Tab-separated table of C-alpha atoms and ligand atoms in Angstrom:
chain	number	residue	atom	x	y	z
G	1	MET	CA	-5.367	-18.427	16.135
G	2	ASN	CA	-3.153	-19.232	19.144
G	3	ASN	CA	-0.260	-17.179	20.596
G	4	TYR	CA	2.285	-18.775	18.311
G	5	ASN	CA	4.314	-16.268	16.255
G	6	PRO	CA	4.570	-17.518	12.649
G	7	TYR	CA	7.529	-15.203	11.997
G	8	ASP	CA	9.568	-17.435	14.386
G	9	ASN	CA	8.903	-20.233	11.874
G	10	VAL	CA	10.405	-18.102	9.120
G	11	ILE	CA	13.570	-17.275	11.063
G	12	ALA	CA	14.073	-20.912	12.100
G	13	THR	CA	13.680	-22.155	8.525
G	14	ILE	CA	16.048	-19.524	7.095
G	15	LYS	CA	18.685	-20.423	9.698
G	16	ASN	CA	18.353	-24.157	8.935
G	17	ALA	CA	18.769	-23.485	5.213
G	18	ALA	CA	21.724	-21.117	5.799
G	19	ASN	CA	23.475	-23.768	7.942
G	20	LEU	CA	22.983	-26.314	5.179
G	21	LEU	CA	24.523	-23.905	2.643
G	22	LYS	CA	27.308	-23.033	5.133
G	23	LEU	CA	26.592	-19.332	4.634
G	24	ASP	CA	28.247	-16.654	6.686
G	25	GLU	CA	25.639	-14.663	8.666
G	26	SER	CA	26.555	-11.469	6.779
G	27	GLU	CA	25.381	-13.122	3.531
G	28	TYR	CA	21.871	-13.950	4.693
G	29	ILE	CA	21.123	-11.660	7.664
G	30	ALA	CA	19.114	-9.227	5.499
G	31	THR	CA	16.738	-12.046	4.471
G	32	MET	CA	15.558	-12.301	8.098
G	33	TYR	CA	14.132	-8.743	8.064
G	34	PRO	CA	11.338	-7.351	5.859
G	35	GLU	CA	12.469	-4.438	3.682
G	36	ARG	CA	9.351	-2.383	4.451
G	37	GLU	CA	6.375	-2.675	6.863
G	38	LEU	CA	3.387	-0.394	6.408
G	39	LYS	CA	0.614	-0.293	9.010
G	40	ILE	CA	-2.420	1.889	8.364
G	41	SER	CA	-5.634	2.788	10.189
G	42	PHE	CA	-8.515	4.024	8.112
G	43	PRO	CA	-12.174	4.971	8.499
G	44	VAL	CA	-15.008	3.356	6.561
G	45	ARG	CA	-18.565	4.712	6.378
G	46	MET	CA	-20.932	1.822	7.197
G	47	ASP	CA	-24.353	1.405	5.573
G	48	ASP	CA	-26.128	2.656	8.731
G	49	GLY	CA	-24.175	5.952	8.578
G	50	SER	CA	-21.762	5.103	11.424
G	51	VAL	CA	-17.965	5.196	10.965
G	52	GLN	CA	-15.678	2.287	11.846
G	53	ILE	CA	-11.880	2.310	12.005
G	54	PHE	CA	-10.007	-0.647	10.492
G	55	GLU	CA	-6.346	-1.636	10.659
G	56	GLY	CA	-4.468	-2.751	7.544
G	57	TYR	CA	-0.947	-3.815	6.624
G	58	ARG	CA	1.333	-4.240	3.622
G	59	VAL	CA	4.713	-5.830	4.229
G	60	GLN	CA	7.389	-6.059	1.522
G	61	HIS	CA	9.877	-8.700	2.550
G	62	SER	CA	12.292	-8.590	-0.392
G	63	SER	CA	12.705	-6.984	-3.799
G	64	SER	CA	16.140	-8.481	-4.493
G	65	ARG	CA	14.943	-10.734	-7.333
G	66	GLY	CA	12.244	-8.457	-8.775
G	67	PRO	CA	9.089	-6.544	-7.821
G	68	CYS	CA	7.388	-7.678	-4.596
G	69	LYS	CA	4.436	-10.038	-5.012
G	70	GLY	CA	1.858	-11.388	-2.596
G	71	GLY	CA	-1.798	-11.676	-1.678
G	72	ILE	CA	-4.168	-9.650	0.463
G	73	ARG	CA	-6.030	-11.319	3.305
G	74	PHE	CA	-9.161	-10.110	5.101
G	75	HIS	CA	-9.360	-11.847	8.477
G	76	PRO	CA	-10.324	-10.753	12.017
G	77	ASP	CA	-7.325	-12.503	13.656
G	78	VAL	CA	-4.624	-11.208	11.335
G	79	ASP	CA	-1.687	-9.288	12.858
G	80	LEU	CA	1.615	-7.804	11.727
G	81	ASN	CA	3.681	-10.909	12.597
G	82	GLU	CA	1.406	-13.087	10.483
G	83	VAL	CA	1.690	-10.681	7.531
G	84	LYS	CA	5.497	-10.520	7.946
G	85	ALA	CA	5.679	-14.317	7.848
G	86	LEU	CA	3.383	-14.529	4.833
G	87	ALA	CA	5.483	-11.888	3.013
G	88	ALA	CA	8.723	-13.789	3.673
G	89	TRP	CA	7.182	-17.069	2.494
G	90	MET	CA	6.315	-15.303	-0.779
G	91	THR	CA	9.980	-14.344	-1.290
G	92	PHE	CA	11.075	-17.952	-0.853
G	93	LYS	CA	8.171	-19.287	-2.927
G	94	CYS	CA	9.027	-17.087	-5.920
G	95	ALA	CA	12.704	-17.995	-5.597
G	96	VAL	CA	12.134	-21.753	-5.328
G	97	VAL	CA	10.039	-21.850	-8.509
G	98	GLY	CA	12.393	-19.414	-10.253
G	99	ILE	CA	10.006	-16.568	-11.131
G	100	PRO	CA	11.408	-13.005	-11.110
G	101	TYR	CA	9.664	-11.615	-8.032
G	102	GLY	CA	10.364	-10.830	-4.418
G	103	GLY	CA	7.755	-11.299	-1.680
G	104	ALA	CA	5.054	-9.200	-0.011
G	105	LYS	CA	1.738	-9.646	1.749
G	106	GLY	CA	-1.122	-7.427	2.848
G	107	ALA	CA	-4.086	-7.735	5.163
G	108	VAL	CA	-7.004	-5.975	6.781
G	109	LYS	CA	-8.146	-6.983	10.265
G	110	VAL	CA	-11.824	-7.562	9.466
G	111	ASP	CA	-14.434	-10.300	9.288
G	112	PRO	CA	-15.766	-9.649	5.768
G	113	SER	CA	-18.772	-11.933	6.319
G	114	LYS	CA	-20.123	-9.211	8.670
G	115	LEU	CA	-19.972	-6.517	5.943
G	116	SER	CA	-22.399	-5.795	3.128
G	117	GLU	CA	-21.069	-5.749	-0.455
G	118	THR	CA	-21.005	-1.934	-0.475
G	119	GLU	CA	-19.168	-1.783	2.867
G	120	LEU	CA	-16.623	-4.317	1.597
G	121	CYS	CA	-16.121	-2.243	-1.561
G	122	ARG	CA	-15.562	0.974	0.437
G	123	LEU	CA	-13.173	-0.818	2.827
G	124	THR	CA	-11.174	-2.270	-0.089
G	125	ARG	CA	-10.927	1.100	-1.865
G	126	ARG	CA	-9.835	2.944	1.273
G	127	TYR	CA	-7.280	0.237	2.124
G	128	THR	CA	-5.950	0.480	-1.463
G	129	ALA	CA	-5.633	4.266	-1.116
G	130	GLY	CA	-3.646	3.680	2.104
G	131	ILE	CA	-1.117	1.295	0.529
G	132	LEU	CA	-1.114	3.042	-2.868
G	133	PRO	CA	2.266	4.786	-2.427
G	134	ILE	CA	4.079	1.460	-2.249
G	135	ILE	CA	2.200	-0.714	-4.787
G	136	GLY	CA	2.309	-0.725	-8.590
G	137	PRO	CA	3.128	-3.059	-11.488
G	138	GLU	CA	6.861	-2.390	-11.154
G	139	GLN	CA	6.927	-2.203	-7.328
G	140	ASP	CA	4.541	-4.543	-5.596
G	141	ILE	CA	1.648	-6.494	-7.111
G	142	PRO	CA	-1.130	-7.755	-4.780
G	143	ALA	CA	-3.353	-10.808	-5.431
G	144	PRO	CA	-6.190	-12.676	-3.665
G	145	ASP	CA	-5.666	-14.634	-0.452
G	146	VAL	CA	-7.992	-15.784	2.354
G	147	ASN	CA	-11.409	-14.060	2.078
G	148	THR	CA	-10.471	-11.937	-0.948
G	149	ASN	CA	-11.329	-12.766	-4.546
G	150	GLY	CA	-11.476	-11.480	-8.125
G	151	GLN	CA	-14.082	-8.847	-7.259
G	152	VAL	CA	-11.859	-7.419	-4.516
G	153	MET	CA	-8.935	-7.341	-6.996
G	154	GLY	CA	-11.218	-5.508	-9.465
G	155	TRP	CA	-11.923	-2.796	-6.851
G	156	ILE	CA	-8.183	-2.495	-6.110
G	157	MET	CA	-7.360	-2.185	-9.816
G	158	ASP	CA	-10.060	0.443	-10.294
G	159	THR	CA	-8.981	2.503	-7.263
G	160	TYR	CA	-5.332	2.451	-8.350
G	161	SER	CA	-6.266	3.257	-11.980
G	162	MET	CA	-8.529	6.177	-10.944
G	163	MET	CA	-5.690	7.687	-8.896
G	164	LYS	CA	-3.267	7.303	-11.841
G	165	GLY	CA	-5.760	8.563	-14.426
G	166	HIS	CA	-5.508	5.556	-16.743
G	167	ALA	CA	-6.166	1.790	-16.621
G	168	VAL	CA	-3.350	-0.141	-14.909
G	169	PRO	CA	-4.364	-3.823	-15.063
G	170	GLY	CA	-0.858	-5.009	-14.046
G	171	VAL	CA	-1.198	-3.575	-10.510
G	172	VAL	CA	-2.979	-6.712	-9.259
G	173	THR	CA	-3.368	-10.320	-10.358
G	174	GLY	CA	-6.270	-12.686	-9.788
G	175	LYS	CA	-8.598	-10.180	-11.509
G	176	PRO	CA	-11.720	-11.240	-13.392
G	177	ILE	CA	-10.978	-12.152	-17.044
G	178	GLU	CA	-13.020	-9.170	-18.302
G	179	ILE	CA	-10.527	-6.666	-16.857
G	180	GLY	CA	-7.273	-8.423	-17.712
G	181	GLY	CA	-7.325	-11.548	-15.542
G	182	SER	CA	-5.703	-14.732	-16.803
G	183	LEU	CA	-7.543	-17.856	-17.802
G	184	GLY	CA	-6.695	-20.594	-15.313
G	185	ARG	CA	-5.792	-18.208	-12.432
G	186	VAL	CA	-8.711	-19.103	-10.145
G	187	GLU	CA	-7.808	-22.800	-10.286
G	188	ALA	CA	-4.024	-22.291	-10.395
G	189	THR	CA	-3.126	-22.845	-6.721
G	190	GLY	CA	-5.318	-25.949	-6.432
G	191	ARG	CA	-3.974	-27.209	-9.782
G	192	GLY	CA	-0.432	-26.708	-8.464
G	193	VAL	CA	-1.324	-28.727	-5.349
G	194	MET	CA	-2.647	-31.533	-7.580
G	195	ILE	CA	0.575	-31.474	-9.655
G	196	THR	CA	2.670	-31.579	-6.457
G	197	VAL	CA	0.719	-34.552	-5.052
G	198	ARG	CA	0.942	-36.376	-8.411
G	199	GLU	CA	4.697	-35.769	-8.835
G	200	THR	CA	5.455	-36.655	-5.195
G	201	LEU	CA	3.526	-39.927	-5.288
G	202	LYS	CA	5.222	-40.795	-8.595
G	203	ARG	CA	8.573	-40.701	-6.767
G	204	TYR	CA	7.370	-43.009	-3.994
G	205	ASP	CA	4.355	-45.180	-4.644
G	206	GLY	CA	3.202	-44.683	-8.179
G	207	PRO	CA	-0.389	-43.997	-9.232
G	208	ILE	CA	-2.941	-41.793	-7.554
G	209	GLU	CA	-5.951	-44.050	-8.280
G	210	GLY	CA	-7.485	-45.285	-5.043
G	211	THR	CA	-5.006	-43.376	-2.827
G	212	THR	CA	-6.795	-42.065	0.265
G	213	MET	CA	-6.584	-38.350	0.992
G	214	ALA	CA	-7.979	-35.728	3.390
G	215	VAL	CA	-8.359	-32.014	2.648
G	216	GLN	CA	-8.622	-29.481	5.475
G	217	GLY	CA	-10.299	-26.293	4.173
G	218	MET	CA	-12.590	-26.580	1.153
G	219	GLY	CA	-12.032	-22.972	0.011
G	220	ASN	CA	-10.578	-21.756	-3.277
G	221	VAL	CA	-7.393	-23.827	-2.996
G	222	GLY	CA	-8.700	-26.918	-1.182
G	223	SER	CA	-11.801	-27.429	-3.302
G	224	VAL	CA	-9.931	-27.152	-6.632
G	225	ALA	CA	-7.192	-29.496	-5.397
G	226	ALA	CA	-9.868	-31.953	-4.177
G	227	LYS	CA	-11.740	-31.737	-7.500
G	228	LEU	CA	-8.642	-32.333	-9.667
G	229	LEU	CA	-7.310	-35.141	-7.456
G	230	HIS	CA	-10.767	-36.754	-7.428
G	231	GLU	CA	-10.725	-36.574	-11.240
G	232	LEU	CA	-7.362	-38.401	-11.208
G	233	GLY	CA	-9.000	-41.198	-9.188
G	234	ALA	CA	-7.895	-40.287	-5.648
G	235	LYS	CA	-10.241	-41.418	-2.877
G	236	ILE	CA	-10.889	-38.302	-0.818
G	237	VAL	CA	-12.348	-39.644	2.411
G	238	ALA	CA	-12.311	-36.517	4.608
G	239	VAL	CA	-12.801	-32.788	3.976
G	240	SER	CA	-13.576	-29.795	6.164
G	241	ASP	CA	-14.317	-26.106	6.313
G	242	VAL	CA	-14.388	-23.728	9.255
G	243	SER	CA	-17.679	-25.291	10.452
G	244	GLY	CA	-16.393	-28.894	10.691
G	245	GLY	CA	-15.599	-31.994	8.664
G	246	LEU	CA	-17.129	-34.835	6.632
G	247	TYR	CA	-15.939	-38.447	6.429
G	248	TYR	CA	-16.845	-41.333	4.132
G	249	ALA	CA	-14.504	-44.335	3.967
G	250	GLU	CA	-15.558	-45.223	0.405
G	251	GLY	CA	-14.601	-41.750	-0.857
G	252	LEU	CA	-16.682	-38.569	-0.684
G	253	ASN	CA	-18.703	-37.279	-3.621
G	254	ILE	CA	-16.443	-34.270	-4.219
G	255	PRO	CA	-18.385	-32.721	-7.153
G	256	ALA	CA	-21.606	-32.791	-5.068
G	257	ILE	CA	-19.842	-31.196	-2.073
G	258	ILE	CA	-18.322	-28.452	-4.249
G	259	LYS	CA	-21.708	-27.750	-5.843
G	260	TYR	CA	-23.250	-27.498	-2.361
G	261	LEU	CA	-20.495	-25.131	-1.165
G	262	SER	CA	-20.904	-22.913	-4.236
G	263	ILE	CA	-24.221	-21.711	-2.804
G	264	LYS	CA	-23.452	-18.609	-0.700
G	265	GLY	CA	-23.646	-19.256	3.036
G	266	ASN	CA	-23.632	-23.070	2.817
G	267	LEU	CA	-21.354	-24.732	5.365
G	268	LEU	CA	-20.257	-28.359	5.599
G	269	LYS	CA	-21.845	-28.773	9.039
G	270	ASP	CA	-25.244	-28.704	7.301
G	271	TYR	CA	-24.288	-31.055	4.421
G	272	ASN	CA	-26.279	-34.285	4.303
G	273	GLU	CA	-25.668	-37.391	2.233
G	274	ASP	CA	-26.304	-41.077	3.002
G	275	GLY	CA	-23.334	-42.685	4.755
G	276	VAL	CA	-21.428	-39.413	5.217
G	277	GLU	CA	-20.354	-38.892	8.823
G	278	HIS	CA	-19.795	-35.489	10.439
G	279	ILE	CA	-16.416	-35.240	12.171
G	280	THR	CA	-14.418	-32.431	13.778
G	281	ASN	CA	-11.663	-30.466	12.079
G	282	ALA	CA	-9.179	-32.103	14.462
G	283	GLN	CA	-10.340	-35.537	13.298
G	284	VAL	CA	-9.865	-34.545	9.644
G	285	LEU	CA	-6.196	-33.814	10.336
G	286	THR	CA	-5.629	-37.151	12.089
G	287	SER	CA	-7.761	-39.292	9.781
G	288	ASP	CA	-6.298	-42.538	8.475
G	289	VAL	CA	-5.233	-41.441	4.985
G	290	HIS	CA	-2.151	-41.702	2.788
G	291	VAL	CA	-2.021	-38.000	1.874
G	292	LEU	CA	-3.091	-35.099	4.095
G	293	ILE	CA	-3.636	-31.716	2.437
G	294	PRO	CA	-3.963	-28.830	4.921
G	295	ALA	CA	-5.549	-26.041	2.823
G	296	ALA	CA	-6.969	-23.698	5.486
G	297	MET	CA	-4.781	-21.538	7.748
G	298	GLU	CA	-1.404	-21.413	9.518
G	299	ASN	CA	-0.438	-23.462	12.589
G	300	GLN	CA	-2.863	-26.345	12.144
G	301	ILE	CA	-0.322	-29.145	12.645
G	302	THR	CA	1.394	-28.451	15.948
G	303	GLU	CA	3.232	-30.382	18.665
G	304	GLN	CA	-0.216	-31.099	20.147
G	305	ASN	CA	-1.484	-33.170	17.209
G	306	ALA	CA	1.624	-34.058	15.113
G	307	ASP	CA	2.097	-37.361	16.913
G	308	ASN	CA	-1.434	-38.421	15.957
G	309	ILE	CA	-1.055	-37.747	12.221
G	310	LYS	CA	-1.463	-41.007	10.314
G	311	ALA	CA	-0.777	-39.761	6.779
G	312	LYS	CA	2.477	-40.779	5.067
G	313	PHE	CA	2.586	-37.516	3.103
G	314	ILE	CA	1.556	-33.987	4.004
G	315	VAL	CA	1.261	-31.647	1.041
G	316	GLU	CA	0.993	-28.098	2.370
G	317	ALA	CA	-1.607	-26.271	0.286
G	318	ALA	CA	-2.025	-23.589	2.974
G	319	ASN	CA	0.759	-21.217	3.940
G	320	GLY	CA	2.554	-22.246	7.131
G	321	PRO	CA	0.174	-24.998	8.320
G	322	THR	CA	2.961	-26.869	10.187
G	323	THR	CA	4.901	-25.418	13.124
G	324	VAL	CA	8.655	-25.964	13.531
G	325	ALA	CA	8.070	-28.197	16.576
G	326	ALA	CA	5.569	-30.305	14.624
G	327	ASP	CA	8.021	-30.614	11.732
G	328	THR	CA	10.552	-32.302	14.031
G	329	ILE	CA	7.942	-34.796	15.254
G	330	LEU	CA	6.771	-35.550	11.697
G	331	GLU	CA	10.351	-36.076	10.513
G	332	LYS	CA	10.952	-38.582	13.329
G	333	LYS	CA	7.779	-40.425	12.297
G	334	GLY	CA	9.072	-40.613	8.694
G	335	ILE	CA	6.234	-38.486	7.312
G	336	GLN	CA	7.233	-36.608	4.149
G	337	VAL	CA	6.158	-32.967	4.269
G	338	VAL	CA	6.069	-31.218	0.895
G	339	PRO	CA	6.474	-27.560	1.918
G	340	ASP	CA	4.034	-24.760	1.195
G	341	ILE	CA	6.537	-22.673	-0.772
G	342	LEU	CA	6.530	-25.428	-3.386
G	343	ALA	CA	3.095	-27.062	-3.048
G	344	ASN	CA	1.013	-23.873	-3.280
G	345	ALA	CA	3.213	-21.972	-5.734
G	346	GLY	CA	0.795	-22.619	-8.618
G	347	GLY	CA	-1.117	-19.443	-7.743
G	348	VAL	CA	1.851	-17.104	-7.919
G	349	ILE	CA	3.171	-18.808	-11.055
G	350	VAL	CA	-0.086	-18.095	-12.918
G	351	SER	CA	-0.217	-14.615	-11.330
G	352	TYR	CA	3.155	-14.083	-12.973
G	353	PHE	CA	1.633	-15.168	-16.317
G	354	GLU	CA	-1.238	-12.714	-15.748
G	355	TRP	CA	1.193	-9.847	-15.070
G	356	VAL	CA	3.271	-10.785	-18.135
G	357	GLN	CA	0.089	-10.792	-20.282
G	358	ASN	CA	-0.971	-7.393	-18.841
G	359	ILE	CA	2.407	-5.792	-19.496
G	360	GLN	CA	2.485	-7.137	-23.070
G	361	SER	CA	-1.290	-6.644	-23.706
G	362	LEU	CA	-1.570	-10.305	-24.671
G	363	CYS	CA	-4.117	-13.038	-23.830
G	364	TRP	CA	-2.895	-16.615	-23.510
G	365	ASP	CA	-5.337	-19.511	-23.966
G	366	GLU	CA	-5.980	-21.785	-20.984
G	367	LYS	CA	-4.003	-24.660	-22.504
G	368	LYS	CA	-0.873	-22.507	-22.668
G	369	VAL	CA	-1.410	-21.326	-19.057
G	370	ASN	CA	-1.874	-24.857	-17.682
G	371	GLU	CA	0.969	-26.364	-19.710
G	372	THR	CA	3.433	-23.631	-18.745
G	373	LEU	CA	2.377	-23.953	-15.093
G	374	ASN	CA	2.944	-27.706	-15.251
G	375	GLN	CA	6.353	-27.179	-16.850
G	376	ILE	CA	7.597	-24.615	-14.300
G	377	LEU	CA	6.253	-26.480	-11.271
G	378	CYS	CA	7.528	-29.919	-12.368
G	379	LYS	CA	10.998	-28.388	-12.897
G	380	ALA	CA	10.900	-26.856	-9.399
G	381	ILE	CA	9.665	-30.108	-7.805
G	382	ASN	CA	12.488	-31.954	-9.530
G	383	GLU	CA	15.046	-29.416	-8.280
G	384	VAL	CA	13.759	-29.680	-4.697
G	385	PHE	CA	13.918	-33.493	-4.710
G	386	THR	CA	17.434	-33.332	-6.218
G	387	ALA	CA	18.476	-30.828	-3.530
G	388	ARG	CA	16.988	-33.159	-0.900
G	389	ASP	CA	19.164	-36.021	-2.177
G	390	GLU	CA	22.212	-33.766	-2.283
G	391	TYR	CA	21.767	-32.205	1.154
G	392	GLN	CA	20.218	-35.270	2.848
G	393	ALA	CA	17.792	-32.878	4.567
G	394	SER	CA	14.004	-32.569	4.772
G	395	LEU	CA	12.096	-31.381	1.705
G	396	ARG	CA	11.357	-28.108	3.522
G	397	THR	CA	14.971	-27.336	4.421
G	398	SER	CA	16.088	-28.370	0.915
G	399	ALA	CA	13.483	-26.128	-0.740
G	400	TYR	CA	14.508	-23.209	1.488
G	401	ALA	CA	18.195	-23.870	0.773
G	402	LEU	CA	17.524	-23.797	-2.971
G	403	ALA	CA	15.543	-20.555	-2.639
G	404	LEU	CA	17.955	-18.927	-0.173
G	405	ASN	CA	20.865	-19.682	-2.480
G	406	ARG	CA	19.061	-17.860	-5.335
G	407	LEU	CA	18.181	-14.967	-3.037
G	408	VAL	CA	21.664	-14.431	-1.579
G	409	THR	CA	23.182	-14.795	-5.056
G	410	ALA	CA	20.919	-11.956	-6.289
G	411	LYS	CA	21.873	-9.883	-3.236
G	412	ARG	CA	25.568	-10.590	-3.785
G	413	ILE	CA	25.376	-9.538	-7.474
G	414	ARG	CA	23.449	-6.349	-6.648
G	415	SER	CA	25.618	-5.701	-3.541
G	416	ILE	CA	24.639	-3.365	-0.705
G	417	PHE	CA	23.457	0.174	-1.531
G	418	PRO	CA	25.084	2.719	-1.356
M	1	NAD	P1	-10.465	-19.449	1.254
M	1	NAD	O1	-10.914	-18.363	2.140
M	1	NAD	O2	-11.058	-19.581	-0.097
M	1	NAD	O3	-10.682	-20.855	1.981
M	1	NAD	C1	-10.259	-21.147	3.274
M	1	NAD	C2	-11.001	-22.407	3.712
M	1	NAD	O4	-10.516	-22.828	4.984
M	1	NAD	C3	-12.502	-22.208	3.873
M	1	NAD	O5	-13.163	-23.394	3.453
M	1	NAD	C4	-12.675	-22.041	5.386
M	1	NAD	O6	-13.970	-22.412	5.826
M	1	NAD	C5	-11.619	-23.001	5.870
M	1	NAD	N1	-11.142	-22.768	7.218
M	1	NAD	C6	-10.832	-21.591	7.821
M	1	NAD	N2	-10.406	-21.828	9.070
M	1	NAD	C7	-10.431	-23.169	9.245
M	1	NAD	C8	-10.106	-24.033	10.289
M	1	NAD	N3	-9.646	-23.571	11.455
M	1	NAD	N4	-10.242	-25.361	10.099
M	1	NAD	C9	-10.701	-25.845	8.924
M	1	NAD	N5	-11.037	-25.090	7.900
M	1	NAD	C10	-10.893	-23.772	8.051
M	1	NAD	O7	-8.870	-19.322	1.196
M	1	NAD	P2	-7.897	-19.917	0.100
M	1	NAD	O8	-7.620	-18.865	-0.896
M	1	NAD	O9	-8.387	-21.265	-0.322
M	1	NAD	O10	-6.557	-20.080	0.971
M	1	NAD	C11	-6.337	-21.214	1.805
M	1	NAD	C12	-4.873	-21.274	2.165
M	1	NAD	O11	-4.096	-21.345	0.964
M	1	NAD	C13	-4.339	-20.058	2.929
M	1	NAD	O12	-3.322	-20.490	3.807
M	1	NAD	C14	-3.718	-19.202	1.835
M	1	NAD	O13	-2.713	-18.341	2.325
M	1	NAD	C15	-3.132	-20.296	0.969
M	1	NAD	N6	-2.882	-19.880	-0.418
M	1	NAD	C16	-3.868	-19.377	-1.204
M	1	NAD	C17	-3.605	-19.037	-2.520
M	1	NAD	C18	-4.670	-18.587	-3.462
M	1	NAD	O14	-4.378	-18.440	-4.669
M	1	NAD	N7	-5.878	-18.368	-3.021
M	1	NAD	C19	-2.294	-19.171	-3.020
M	1	NAD	C20	-1.302	-19.693	-2.189
M	1	NAD	C21	-1.607	-20.050	-0.885
């Protein structure tokens, strides 16, 4: 991570959207500040008997449109500004796809690969105890993000439930099915990315078959998006993970790569297949493809490399992969950037279904989950493209304008307390 402050991105995008909507500053000023920022330090007993102190955060950006919602990230480089930015993006994401949530995000500054399973469990439980006063199914509902998964959500649900004295499945989403998770949740963000690529290409060039693509970050989101796009006939020529990238002009064998990555500890730098070249992460981003899908971390496309991007479309699977300065360069080059708040909203949409099922003690089948996801996301994509035509602005500014309009309308109706 460089010195760039991702919260500056948030402020710049809100201001652009507010200008487009001709809003008075008094109408949107509150959207530039998180409602609540919690920073905690907590001890964890390590397996060797020593005690280590960790730092954690939970930021609630907005509850104007409903309870706060957002993932929890475990990463050694995370800081409060990153969590603030991620929380704000959640507010705009929920608003742009029209689900009744505000935005939040949480994190622990830790490299979880250095912890044993029992240490990770103790860290998760103690972090949950630290943020417990401000989370809950009606207040703020966490979910998985980078380096957290269904097991971590299970520990959070259990810790919260033990403190309350009864099972509260609706406190987190992205849980395993056995404890109230939703079918289709694990694949939801990647499925949403696939839907966004499909619907975007439909508006420009038509079919996906044979279209060249590159995916940066073959994690939960990137690998599902790659798998589903590969199944639709896309030619994925470049992929990467934190260890480096792979390239094959004829199209990589995505199912084989995903199978290889499913074995714990396997990294792409050690992957071997005839004809497959090893390239750097930087080369993945600038590879000669039609569609580039950044699905790793923030600030990957910057003013340093934006000029070298060859893709015609960038579909942001990761949160905040493009800096404001890079956006300007990409716009000048005529590259269409489908913003994160739309492209990766599949995860929070199905999280919403999970929460709805938990509250109603219902279980939807996977077909209903996937069809309803498709319906909500296609409607949102359509609204963003319509807003783009109306405002004659970039897809990002148009998406933010649509979301900001919904947010300030909710604020206006509720008015300022007291
Ligand atoms: P993950 O931890 O499963 O995967 C991250 C992937 O990125 C891994 O393959 C990792 O090796 C790779 N990576 C990390 N740093 C990299 C780098 N510098 N260059 C290239 N690859 C790198 O995380 P995820 O859940 O797939 O999340 C990925 C992105 O999607 C994040 O920005 C996250 O906020 C966003 N997102 C996730 C969800 C979700 O449901 N998981 C929902 C919305 C948005």
